[in-house]
Structures are given as structure tokens and as C-alpha cells.
PDB file of C-alpha atoms in Angstrom:
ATOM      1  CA  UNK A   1       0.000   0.000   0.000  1.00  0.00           C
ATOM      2  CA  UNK A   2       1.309   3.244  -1.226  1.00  0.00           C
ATOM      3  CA  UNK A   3       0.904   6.278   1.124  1.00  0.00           C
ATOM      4  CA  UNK A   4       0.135   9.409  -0.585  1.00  0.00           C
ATOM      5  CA  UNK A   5       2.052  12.626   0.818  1.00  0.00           C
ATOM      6  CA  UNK A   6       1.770  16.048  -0.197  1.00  0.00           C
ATOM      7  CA  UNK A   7       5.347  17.853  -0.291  1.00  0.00           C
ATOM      8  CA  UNK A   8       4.909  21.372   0.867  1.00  0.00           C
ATOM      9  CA  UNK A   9       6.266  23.174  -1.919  1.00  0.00           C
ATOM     10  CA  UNK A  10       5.648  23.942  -5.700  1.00  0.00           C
ATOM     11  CA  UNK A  11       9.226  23.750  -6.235  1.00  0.00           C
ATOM     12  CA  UNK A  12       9.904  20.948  -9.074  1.00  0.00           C
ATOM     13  CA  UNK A  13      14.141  21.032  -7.762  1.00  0.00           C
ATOM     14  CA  UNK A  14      12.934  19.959  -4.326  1.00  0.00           C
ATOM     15  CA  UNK A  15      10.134  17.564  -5.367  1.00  0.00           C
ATOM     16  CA  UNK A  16      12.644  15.458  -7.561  1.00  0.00           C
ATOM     17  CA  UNK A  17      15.055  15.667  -4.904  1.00  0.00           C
ATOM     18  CA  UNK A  18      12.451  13.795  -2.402  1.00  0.00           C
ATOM     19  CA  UNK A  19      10.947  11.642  -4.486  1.00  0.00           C
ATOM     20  CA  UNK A  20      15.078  10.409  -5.310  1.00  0.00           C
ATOM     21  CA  UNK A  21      15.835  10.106  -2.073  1.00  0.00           C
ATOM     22  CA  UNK A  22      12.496   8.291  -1.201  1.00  0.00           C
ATOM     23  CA  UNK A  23      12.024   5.708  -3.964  1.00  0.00           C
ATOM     24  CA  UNK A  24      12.837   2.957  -1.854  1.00  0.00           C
ATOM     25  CA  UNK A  25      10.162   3.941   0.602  1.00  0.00           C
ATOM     26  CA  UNK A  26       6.357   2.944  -0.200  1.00  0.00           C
ATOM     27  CA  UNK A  27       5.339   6.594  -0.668  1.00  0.00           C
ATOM     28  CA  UNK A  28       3.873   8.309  -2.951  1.00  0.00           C
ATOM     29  CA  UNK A  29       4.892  12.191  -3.219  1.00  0.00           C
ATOM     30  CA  UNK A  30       2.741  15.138  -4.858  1.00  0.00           C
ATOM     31  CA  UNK A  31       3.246  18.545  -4.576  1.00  0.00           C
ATOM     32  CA  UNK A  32       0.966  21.515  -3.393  1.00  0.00           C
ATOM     33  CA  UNK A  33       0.515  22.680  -6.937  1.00  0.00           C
ATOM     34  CA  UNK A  34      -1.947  19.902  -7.590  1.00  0.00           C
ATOM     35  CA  UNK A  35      -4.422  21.247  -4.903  1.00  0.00           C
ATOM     36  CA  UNK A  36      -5.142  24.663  -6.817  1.00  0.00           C
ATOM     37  CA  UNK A  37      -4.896  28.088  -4.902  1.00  0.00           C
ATOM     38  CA  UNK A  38      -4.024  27.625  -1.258  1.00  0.00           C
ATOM     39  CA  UNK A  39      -2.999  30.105   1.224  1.00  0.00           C
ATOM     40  CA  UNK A  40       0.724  30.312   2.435  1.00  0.00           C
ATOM     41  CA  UNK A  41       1.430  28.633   5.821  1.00  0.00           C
ATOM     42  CA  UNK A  42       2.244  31.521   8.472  1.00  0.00           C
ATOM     43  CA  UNK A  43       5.343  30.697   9.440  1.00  0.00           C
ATOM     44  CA  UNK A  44       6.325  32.626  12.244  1.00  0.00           C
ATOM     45  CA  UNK A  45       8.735  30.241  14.223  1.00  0.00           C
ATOM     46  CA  UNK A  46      11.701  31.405  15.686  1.00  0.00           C
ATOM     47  CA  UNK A  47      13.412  27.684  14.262  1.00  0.00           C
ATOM     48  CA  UNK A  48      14.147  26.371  11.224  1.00  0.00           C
ATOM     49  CA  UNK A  49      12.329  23.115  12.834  1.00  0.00           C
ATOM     50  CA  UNK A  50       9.043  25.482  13.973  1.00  0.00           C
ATOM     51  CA  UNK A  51       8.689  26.636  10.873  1.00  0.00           C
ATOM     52  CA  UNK A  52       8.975  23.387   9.318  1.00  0.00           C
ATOM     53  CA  UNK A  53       6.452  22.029  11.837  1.00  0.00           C
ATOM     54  CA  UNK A  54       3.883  25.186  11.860  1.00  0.00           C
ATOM     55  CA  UNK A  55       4.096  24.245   7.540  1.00  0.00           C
ATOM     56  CA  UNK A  56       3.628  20.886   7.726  1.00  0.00           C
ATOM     57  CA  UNK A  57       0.618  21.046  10.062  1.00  0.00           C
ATOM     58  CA  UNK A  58      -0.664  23.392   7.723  1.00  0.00           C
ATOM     59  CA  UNK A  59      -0.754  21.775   4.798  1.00  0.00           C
ATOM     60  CA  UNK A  60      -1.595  18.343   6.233  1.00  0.00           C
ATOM     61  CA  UNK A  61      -4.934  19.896   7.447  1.00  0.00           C
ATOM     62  CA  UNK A  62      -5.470  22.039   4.362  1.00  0.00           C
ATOM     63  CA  UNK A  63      -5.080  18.928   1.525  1.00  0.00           C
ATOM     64  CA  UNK A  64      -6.326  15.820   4.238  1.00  0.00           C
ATOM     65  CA  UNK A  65      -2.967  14.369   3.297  1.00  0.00           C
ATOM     66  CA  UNK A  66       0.530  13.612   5.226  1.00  0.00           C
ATOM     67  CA  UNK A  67       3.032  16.199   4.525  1.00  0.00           C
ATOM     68  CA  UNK A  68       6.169  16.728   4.122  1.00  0.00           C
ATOM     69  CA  UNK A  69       7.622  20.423   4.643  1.00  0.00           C
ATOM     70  CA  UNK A  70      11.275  21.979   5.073  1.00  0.00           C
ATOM     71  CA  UNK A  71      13.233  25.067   6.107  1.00  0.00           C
ATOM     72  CA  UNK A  72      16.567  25.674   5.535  1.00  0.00           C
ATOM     73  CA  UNK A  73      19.127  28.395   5.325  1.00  0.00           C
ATOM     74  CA  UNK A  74      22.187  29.856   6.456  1.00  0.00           C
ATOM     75  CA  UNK A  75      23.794  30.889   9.817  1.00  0.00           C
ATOM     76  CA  UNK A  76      26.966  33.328   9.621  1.00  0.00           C
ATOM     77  CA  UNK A  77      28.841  33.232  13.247  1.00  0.00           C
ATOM     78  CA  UNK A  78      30.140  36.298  13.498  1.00  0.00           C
ATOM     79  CA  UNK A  79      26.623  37.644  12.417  1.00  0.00           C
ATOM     80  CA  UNK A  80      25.131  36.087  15.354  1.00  0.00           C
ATOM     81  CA  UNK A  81      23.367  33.283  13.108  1.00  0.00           C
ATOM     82  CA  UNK A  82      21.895  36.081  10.658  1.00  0.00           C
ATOM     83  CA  UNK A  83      20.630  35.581   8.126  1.00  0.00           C
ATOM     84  CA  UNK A  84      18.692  32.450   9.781  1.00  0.00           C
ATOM     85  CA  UNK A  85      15.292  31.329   9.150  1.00  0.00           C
ATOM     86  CA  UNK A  86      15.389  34.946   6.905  1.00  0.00           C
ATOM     87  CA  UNK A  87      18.035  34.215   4.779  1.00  0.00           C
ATOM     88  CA  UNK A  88      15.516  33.548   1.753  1.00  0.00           C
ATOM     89  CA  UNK A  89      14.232  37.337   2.220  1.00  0.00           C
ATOM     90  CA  UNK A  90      17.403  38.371   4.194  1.00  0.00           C
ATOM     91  CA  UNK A  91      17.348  41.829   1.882  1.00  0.00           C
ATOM     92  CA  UNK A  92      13.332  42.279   1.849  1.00  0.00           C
ATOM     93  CA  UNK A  93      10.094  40.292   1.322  1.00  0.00           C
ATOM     94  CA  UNK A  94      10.744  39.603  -2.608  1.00  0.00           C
ATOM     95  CA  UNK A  95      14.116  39.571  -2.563  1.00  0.00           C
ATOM     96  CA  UNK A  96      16.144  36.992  -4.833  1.00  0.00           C
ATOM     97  CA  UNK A  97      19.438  35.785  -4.435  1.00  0.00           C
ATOM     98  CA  UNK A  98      21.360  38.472  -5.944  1.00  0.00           C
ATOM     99  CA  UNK A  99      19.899  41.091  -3.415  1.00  0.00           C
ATOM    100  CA  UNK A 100      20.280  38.427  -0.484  1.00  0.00           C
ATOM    101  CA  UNK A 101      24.096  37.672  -1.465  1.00  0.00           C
ATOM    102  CA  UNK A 102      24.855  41.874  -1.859  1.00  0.00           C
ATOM    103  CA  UNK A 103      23.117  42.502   1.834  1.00  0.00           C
ATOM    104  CA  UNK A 104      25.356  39.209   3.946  1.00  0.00           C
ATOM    105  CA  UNK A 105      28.341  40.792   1.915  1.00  0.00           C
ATOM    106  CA  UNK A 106      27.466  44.494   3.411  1.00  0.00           C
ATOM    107  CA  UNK A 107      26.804  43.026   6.904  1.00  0.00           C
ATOM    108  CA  UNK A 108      30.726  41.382   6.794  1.00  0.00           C
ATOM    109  CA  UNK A 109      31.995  43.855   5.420  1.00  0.00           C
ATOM    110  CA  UNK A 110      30.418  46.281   8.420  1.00  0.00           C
ATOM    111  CA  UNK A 111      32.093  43.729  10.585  1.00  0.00           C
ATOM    112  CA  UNK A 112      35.710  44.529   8.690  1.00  0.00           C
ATOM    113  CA  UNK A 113      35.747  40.892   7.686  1.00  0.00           C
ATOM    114  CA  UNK A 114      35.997  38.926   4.305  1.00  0.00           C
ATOM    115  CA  UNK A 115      34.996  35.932   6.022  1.00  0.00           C
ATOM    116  CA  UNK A 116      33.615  34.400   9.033  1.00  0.00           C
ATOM    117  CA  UNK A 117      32.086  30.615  10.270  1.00  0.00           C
ATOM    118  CA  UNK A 118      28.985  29.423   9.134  1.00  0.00           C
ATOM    119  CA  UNK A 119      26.648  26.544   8.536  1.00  0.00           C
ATOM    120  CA  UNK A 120      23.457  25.584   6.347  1.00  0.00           C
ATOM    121  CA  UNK A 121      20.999  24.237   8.157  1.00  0.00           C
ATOM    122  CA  UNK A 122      18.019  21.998   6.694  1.00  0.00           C
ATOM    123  CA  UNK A 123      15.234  20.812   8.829  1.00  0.00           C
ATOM    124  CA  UNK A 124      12.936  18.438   7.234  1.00  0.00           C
ATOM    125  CA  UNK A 125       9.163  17.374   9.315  1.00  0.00           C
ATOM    126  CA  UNK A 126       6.811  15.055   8.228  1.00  0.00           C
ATOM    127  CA  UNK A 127       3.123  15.395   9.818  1.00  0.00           C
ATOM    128  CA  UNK A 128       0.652  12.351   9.133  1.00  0.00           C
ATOM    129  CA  UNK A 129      -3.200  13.683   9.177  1.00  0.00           C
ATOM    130  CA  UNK A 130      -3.457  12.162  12.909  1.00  0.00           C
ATOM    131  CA  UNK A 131      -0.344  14.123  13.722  1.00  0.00           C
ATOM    132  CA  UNK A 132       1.906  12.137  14.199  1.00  0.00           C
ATOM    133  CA  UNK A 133       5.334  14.118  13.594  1.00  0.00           C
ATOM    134  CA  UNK A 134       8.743  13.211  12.488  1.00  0.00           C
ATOM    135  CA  UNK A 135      11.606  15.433  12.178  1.00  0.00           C
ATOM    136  CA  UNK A 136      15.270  16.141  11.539  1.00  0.00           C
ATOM    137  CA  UNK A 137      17.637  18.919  11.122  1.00  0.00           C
ATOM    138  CA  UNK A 138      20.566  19.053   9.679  1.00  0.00           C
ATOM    139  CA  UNK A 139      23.693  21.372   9.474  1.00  0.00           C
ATOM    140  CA  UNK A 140      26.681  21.075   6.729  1.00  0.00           C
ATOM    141  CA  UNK A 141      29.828  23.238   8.004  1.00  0.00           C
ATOM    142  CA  UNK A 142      31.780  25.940   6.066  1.00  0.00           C
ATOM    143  CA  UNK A 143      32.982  29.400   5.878  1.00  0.00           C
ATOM    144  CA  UNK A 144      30.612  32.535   3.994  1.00  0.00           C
ATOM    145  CA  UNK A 145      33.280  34.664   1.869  1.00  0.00           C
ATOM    146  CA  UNK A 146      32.576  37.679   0.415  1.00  0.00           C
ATOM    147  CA  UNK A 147      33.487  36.701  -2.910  1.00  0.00           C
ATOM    148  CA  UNK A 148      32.040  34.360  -5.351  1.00  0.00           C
ATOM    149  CA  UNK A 149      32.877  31.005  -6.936  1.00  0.00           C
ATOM    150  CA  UNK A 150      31.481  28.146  -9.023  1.00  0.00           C
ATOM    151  CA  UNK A 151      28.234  28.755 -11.049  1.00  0.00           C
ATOM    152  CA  UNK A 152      26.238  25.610  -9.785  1.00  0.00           C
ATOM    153  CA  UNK A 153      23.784  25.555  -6.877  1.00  0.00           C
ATOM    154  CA  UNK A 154      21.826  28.406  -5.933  1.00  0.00           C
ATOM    155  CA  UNK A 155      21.002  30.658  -2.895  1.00  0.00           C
ATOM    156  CA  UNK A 156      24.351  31.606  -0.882  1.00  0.00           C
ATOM    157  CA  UNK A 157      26.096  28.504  -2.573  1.00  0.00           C
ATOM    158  CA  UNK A 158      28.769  30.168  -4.543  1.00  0.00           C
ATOM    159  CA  UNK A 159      29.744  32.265  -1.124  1.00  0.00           C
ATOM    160  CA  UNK A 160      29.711  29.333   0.872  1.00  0.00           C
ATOM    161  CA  UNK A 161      33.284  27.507   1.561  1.00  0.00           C
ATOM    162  CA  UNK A 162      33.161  23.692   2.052  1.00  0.00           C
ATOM    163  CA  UNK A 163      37.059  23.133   3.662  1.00  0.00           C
ATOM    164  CA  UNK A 164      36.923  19.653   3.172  1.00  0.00           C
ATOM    165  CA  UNK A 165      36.627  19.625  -0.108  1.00  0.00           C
ATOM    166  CA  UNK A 166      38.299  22.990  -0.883  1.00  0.00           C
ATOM    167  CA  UNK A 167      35.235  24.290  -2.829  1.00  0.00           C
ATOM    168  CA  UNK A 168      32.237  26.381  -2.566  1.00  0.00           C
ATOM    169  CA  UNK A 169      28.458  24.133  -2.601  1.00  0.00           C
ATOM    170  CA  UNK A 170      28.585  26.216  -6.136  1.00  0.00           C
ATOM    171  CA  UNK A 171      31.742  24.576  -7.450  1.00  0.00           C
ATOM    172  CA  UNK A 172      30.416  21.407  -6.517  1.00  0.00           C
ATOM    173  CA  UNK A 173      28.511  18.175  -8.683  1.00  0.00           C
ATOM    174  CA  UNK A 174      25.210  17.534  -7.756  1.00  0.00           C
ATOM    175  CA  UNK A 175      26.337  14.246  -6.123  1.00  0.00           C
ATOM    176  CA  UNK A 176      29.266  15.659  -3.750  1.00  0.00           C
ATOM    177  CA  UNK A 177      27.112  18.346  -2.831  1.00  0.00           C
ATOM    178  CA  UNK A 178      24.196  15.752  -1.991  1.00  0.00           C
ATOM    179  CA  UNK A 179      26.982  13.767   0.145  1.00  0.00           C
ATOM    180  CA  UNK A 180      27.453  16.607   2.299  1.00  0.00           C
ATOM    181  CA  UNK A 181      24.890  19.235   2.431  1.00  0.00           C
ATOM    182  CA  UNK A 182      22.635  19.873   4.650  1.00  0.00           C
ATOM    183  CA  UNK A 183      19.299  18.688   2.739  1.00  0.00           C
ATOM    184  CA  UNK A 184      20.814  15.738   1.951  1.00  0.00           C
ATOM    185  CA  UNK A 185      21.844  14.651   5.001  1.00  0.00           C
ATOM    186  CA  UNK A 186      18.297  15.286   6.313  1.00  0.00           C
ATOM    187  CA  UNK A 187      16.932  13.465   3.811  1.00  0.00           C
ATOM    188  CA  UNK A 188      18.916  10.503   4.793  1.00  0.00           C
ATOM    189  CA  UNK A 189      17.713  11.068   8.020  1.00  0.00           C
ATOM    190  CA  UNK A 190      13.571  11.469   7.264  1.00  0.00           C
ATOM    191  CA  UNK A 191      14.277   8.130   4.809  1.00  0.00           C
ATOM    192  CA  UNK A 192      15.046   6.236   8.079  1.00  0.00           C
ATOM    193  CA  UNK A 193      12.633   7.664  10.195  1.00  0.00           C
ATOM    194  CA  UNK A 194       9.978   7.312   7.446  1.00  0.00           C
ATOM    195  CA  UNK A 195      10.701   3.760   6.501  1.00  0.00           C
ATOM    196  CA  UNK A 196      10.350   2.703  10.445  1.00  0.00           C
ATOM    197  CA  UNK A 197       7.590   4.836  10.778  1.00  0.00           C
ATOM    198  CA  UNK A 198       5.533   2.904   7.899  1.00  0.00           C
ATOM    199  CA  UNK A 199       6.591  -0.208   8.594  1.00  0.00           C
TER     200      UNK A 199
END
């Protein structure tokens, strides 16, 4: 028996990602985008795992489905975790990633630095419709430079410094980044949880 769960997102990247990382579960995975107009979740945690939570509850009660939401982003030391759970809208409401990357290289630079600690941090929740919640979070160490490299990835990826691997997340193949980053780590994760869970 195949269980049917929503993904809480209308992003086509992330929904591939899952349904890779899941295909050896017996799930089924569909994406908000097949439920017509539905309001945004209010997500007004003060965690990348409330967030998560607040959106997966959401959803779950809004399609009748399990769901499966994340947060992620990026914490900069020396910023005292900025940009955090607003690093997609770190430079306004509708910002994209240009205007996001240009404001975190202002607030270093404010700090007289060209580089400081930092981490991405994924958490991932899945909520069944009796509420029954799973979660994980994630974090993938590095170091936030002011300057650019690599034109892969997205986000603060070509900024962000993987020392093991002497790279930035931009610089690096789909599968090396998937070894090491954040989301995929907590996808590892939720595929364990989920496969005991549905046992």
C-alpha cells in the first residue's frame, strides 16, 4: 500500500530531490501545486524546525494528506546566526538571491571581515493527518566569503566555503554536494525515520 504525501512546496528542484531520495520507501509524493490556490502557511517560528512544523501542520490539514515540509538556510557566526530562518528574504520580502548575497556581503563587510564561520541548516518534518510528527535537522559546516565562486547551486552557494573539499556548494557536482549538504543529510535522516515509521 502506497501512502500518498503532499510535499509542501511547488518547487519541481525539491520535489525530484524527495521523491530520489524516497524511492525505496512505499510513498507516494505530490506537490501543493496539484491542490489549486491555497494560502501560504504563516510561518512565524523562531526555528528552522518550527517553521517546518507550523508548515507541515498546515498543509496536512489544508489537503487531508501527510506532509512533508522543510526550512533551511544559512547561519553566519560572526553575524550572530543572521541571516537564519530569513536568509531567503534576508534583503526584503521579494528579494532573490542576488539582493540576499549583496546585503550578507554588506553586513561582513560592516564587521571589517571577508569571512567568518557558518553553517546551512536543513530541517525536514513530516506530519501524518493524525499528527503524528517526524523530524530532523541538519547542518553542513563551512565558511561565507565575500566573494564568489562556481556557477552551480543556488542561494548563498557560490559564497559558501566547504574546507573539506576545498570548494564552494557552487563549485560542486550535484552528487558531492548531496553527500554533504545539509538537505541531503536530512533526507537521509527522514528516509530512516519514514521507513520505520511505515513499517
Amino acid at each position: 500500500m502506497m501512502k500518498k504525501i503532499i510535499v509542501a512546496t511547488k518547487n519541481q528542484g525539491k520535489i525530484k530531490e524527495m521523491i530520489n531520495a524516497f524511492k525505496n520507501l512505499p510513498v507516494e509524493l505530490h506537490s501543493l501545486s496539484e491542490f489549486g490556490p491555497l494560502p501560504d502557511a504563516v510561518e512565524d517560528g523562531t526555528t528552522f524546525e518550527e517553521n517546518a512544523i507550523k508548515k507541515a501542520k498546515f498543509y496536512a490539514q489544508k489537503t487531508g494528506y501527510a506532509c512533508l515540509a522543510d526550512d533551511s538556510g544559512l547561519t553566519i557566526d560572526i553575524l550572530d546566526g543572521a541571516p537564519g530562518i530569513y536568509s531567503a528574504r534576508f534583503a526584503g520580502y521579494h528579494a532573490d538571491d542576488l539582493a540576499n548575497n549583496k546585503k550578507m556581503i554588506e553586513e561582513l563587510q560592516k564587521k571589517n571581515v571577508e569571512q567568518s564561520t557558518a553553517q546551512y541548516v536543513c530541517s525536514l518534518v513530516f506530519v501524518d493527518t493524525d499528527g503524528k510528527t517526524l523530524t530532523c535537522t541538519q547542518k553542513c559546516e563551512g565558511i561565507i566569503r565575500i566573494f564568489a565562486q562556481g556557477n552551480n547551486g543556488f542561494g548563498y552557494d557560490p559564497y559558501f566555503f566547504v574546507p573539506d573539499l576545498q570548494k564552494t556548494m557552487a563549485e560542486l557536482t550535484i552528487e558531492e554536494k548531496n553527500n554533504i549538504s545539509h538537505r541531503g543529510k536530512a533526507l537521509r535522516e527522514m528516509e530512516i525515520q519514514l521507513g520505520e515509521y511505515l513499517k
